Amino acid sequence: MKKFGFILMLLLFVLALPQNGHAAAANSKIILDGKELTAVQNVPVENVNNSIMVPLRMIVENLGYQVQWDQQNKTITIEQQGRIVKLAVDQTAASVDDKTIILPTAPVLRNDTTLVPIRFIGEQFGLTVTWDNTNKIVNLITPETPSDNNDTGGGTVDSGTGVVVPPADTTANLTLVNGVSFSENRLTIAMEGNSVPKVSKITGPDRIIVDIPNATFSDLFGTGQLLDPNLNGSLVVTDYPDVSAVRYSLYSTNPYTVRFVIDLNNAKNYSVNISGDSSKLAVIDLNAAGTDDTTTQPGNSGRKLVVLDAGHGAKDSGAVGVTGKYEKNFNLAVVLKAAALLKNESNIDVVLTRSDDTFLELKERVAIANNLKADLFISVHANSGGSSVASGTETYYQRAASKALANVMHKYLVQATGLSDRGVRYGNFHVIRETKMPAVLLEVGYLSNKGDEKSLFTDAFQNKVAASIVSGVKEYLGLK
Ligand SMILES: [Zn+2]
């Protein structure tokens, strides 16, 4: 891994999270270890330049940190467990144990209350900080044990970026963790390298620890999952009564260890399955035999549920073809044809996100599949390029757990269309990122290409594409 790419990735995350711009976050809540903190002096949480800013007093009083406020110089000194962090109002330069770092956003004064960037403060003192952008909740979790406090283990604070940088040239030959997902009560970790994960169970509270020795996160990991500047993150897990959270971190840099923690609501058995040679998937399956939990999947009578998603709709036409035809109409036609074919399959149920010219938000499409606990999600689109020459089919996956499905679907799609093969690609699309089951997005052809557009709007071509979707689904589900 190139160090520059690594820093760049971290920088992107400093800049990119959370995602709702300059909006005030007046209704935000701050939850510390499951308990909501009450606001002081009616000073609300703010979102300034994508940094969540919270009243300093609210944090330190609840955490018991020592704070000194210098009224004249408007500086703040926070001391805890021997670490000293100094901040100044309206200045992005701060210091951690005398090392200068640059904050994403400077502390600000509001009605004599100082607001500070909570992600930065929390992480300096070993808190896990997450931001739930949907519900506007800042979640703070104190370390489980003193040894868990995100010790950077010999890493250094880069003075230019405020980012913890691992020591150089010790990262060669490390296993790279590329992705993680949690669905169907299974934690799936995608990685490249020779490391073999060590899985163990801890009680009080119950949790499963997955340590990957001699490993770090790859650049790819940060594009698919939340990863903060200190290389901590978590997956939002709902709908699984056994699991309260999945957290991960670069647990140590000496020796390098990536740790995943599945926080359980009750003790669970699990099985571990590791497949692949250097490019591996490790699956920690909580549906293991020996538990009394055999009914996690409602309606699971051997039938598989496939959600088909026709891209765009109504006011959102999608791409507009060279002769003015709309992508949304192509997508819907193919999905309706594929659904009609799938309904003939005795082992497959099919649900459409839209079956007419309706507008749906991306998150509504995702919610349909996630709420139904679908087995597969397939989104149908047509492409458009800057050049009229671009032509052919692409199949996109976002999570490692979707790549095998992408390979199978693409094989049939290329055959069916007869268009040029533009490959299976990684794409950070909302609907295939946020869904929890294997999910792909098909770009069937280019509406900006005269030949492609003509084909795409013929019945015969659409029938072939629909049949290829059915073939791919059946092969992937082992129903052929
Ligand atoms: Zn589209």
CSV table of N, CA and C and ligand atoms in Angstrom, one decimal, residues 311-312 318-319 327 331 380-383 441 443, ligand 1:
chain,number,residue,atom,x,y,z
A,311,GLY,N,-34.0,1.1,-12.1
A,311,GLY,CA,-33.4,2.4,-11.8
A,311,GLY,C,-34.2,3.6,-12.2
A,312,HIS,N,-34.2,4.7,-11.4
A,312,HIS,CA,-34.8,6.0,-11.7
A,312,HIS,C,-36.4,5.8,-11.7
A,318,GLY,N,-33.3,9.3,-15.6
A,318,GLY,CA,-32.1,8.6,-15.8
A,318,GLY,C,-31.4,9.2,-17.0
A,319,ALA,N,-30.6,8.4,-17.7
A,319,ALA,CA,-29.9,8.9,-18.9
A,319,ALA,C,-30.9,9.1,-20.0
A,327,GLU,N,-33.8,6.4,-20.0
A,327,GLU,CA,-33.3,5.2,-19.4
A,327,GLU,C,-34.4,4.5,-18.5
A,331,ASN,N,-35.2,0.5,-18.1
A,331,ASN,CA,-35.0,-0.3,-16.9
A,331,ASN,C,-36.2,-1.0,-16.4
A,380,VAL,N,-31.2,-2.5,-12.2
A,380,VAL,CA,-31.0,-2.5,-13.7
A,380,VAL,C,-30.9,-1.0,-14.1
A,381,HIS,N,-29.9,-0.7,-14.9
A,381,HIS,CA,-29.7,0.6,-15.4
A,381,HIS,C,-29.1,0.6,-16.9
A,382,ALA,N,-29.1,1.7,-17.5
A,382,ALA,CA,-28.4,1.8,-18.8
A,382,ALA,C,-27.5,3.0,-18.6
A,383,ASN,N,-26.4,3.0,-19.3
A,383,ASN,CA,-25.3,4.0,-19.1
A,383,ASN,C,-25.4,5.1,-20.1
A,441,LEU,N,-25.4,-3.9,-9.6
A,441,LEU,CA,-26.0,-2.9,-10.5
A,441,LEU,C,-25.5,-3.2,-11.9
A,443,GLU,N,-25.2,-2.1,-15.7
A,443,GLU,CA,-25.3,-1.1,-16.8
A,443,GLU,C,-25.3,-1.8,-18.1
B,1,ZN,ZN,-29.2,4.8,-14.2
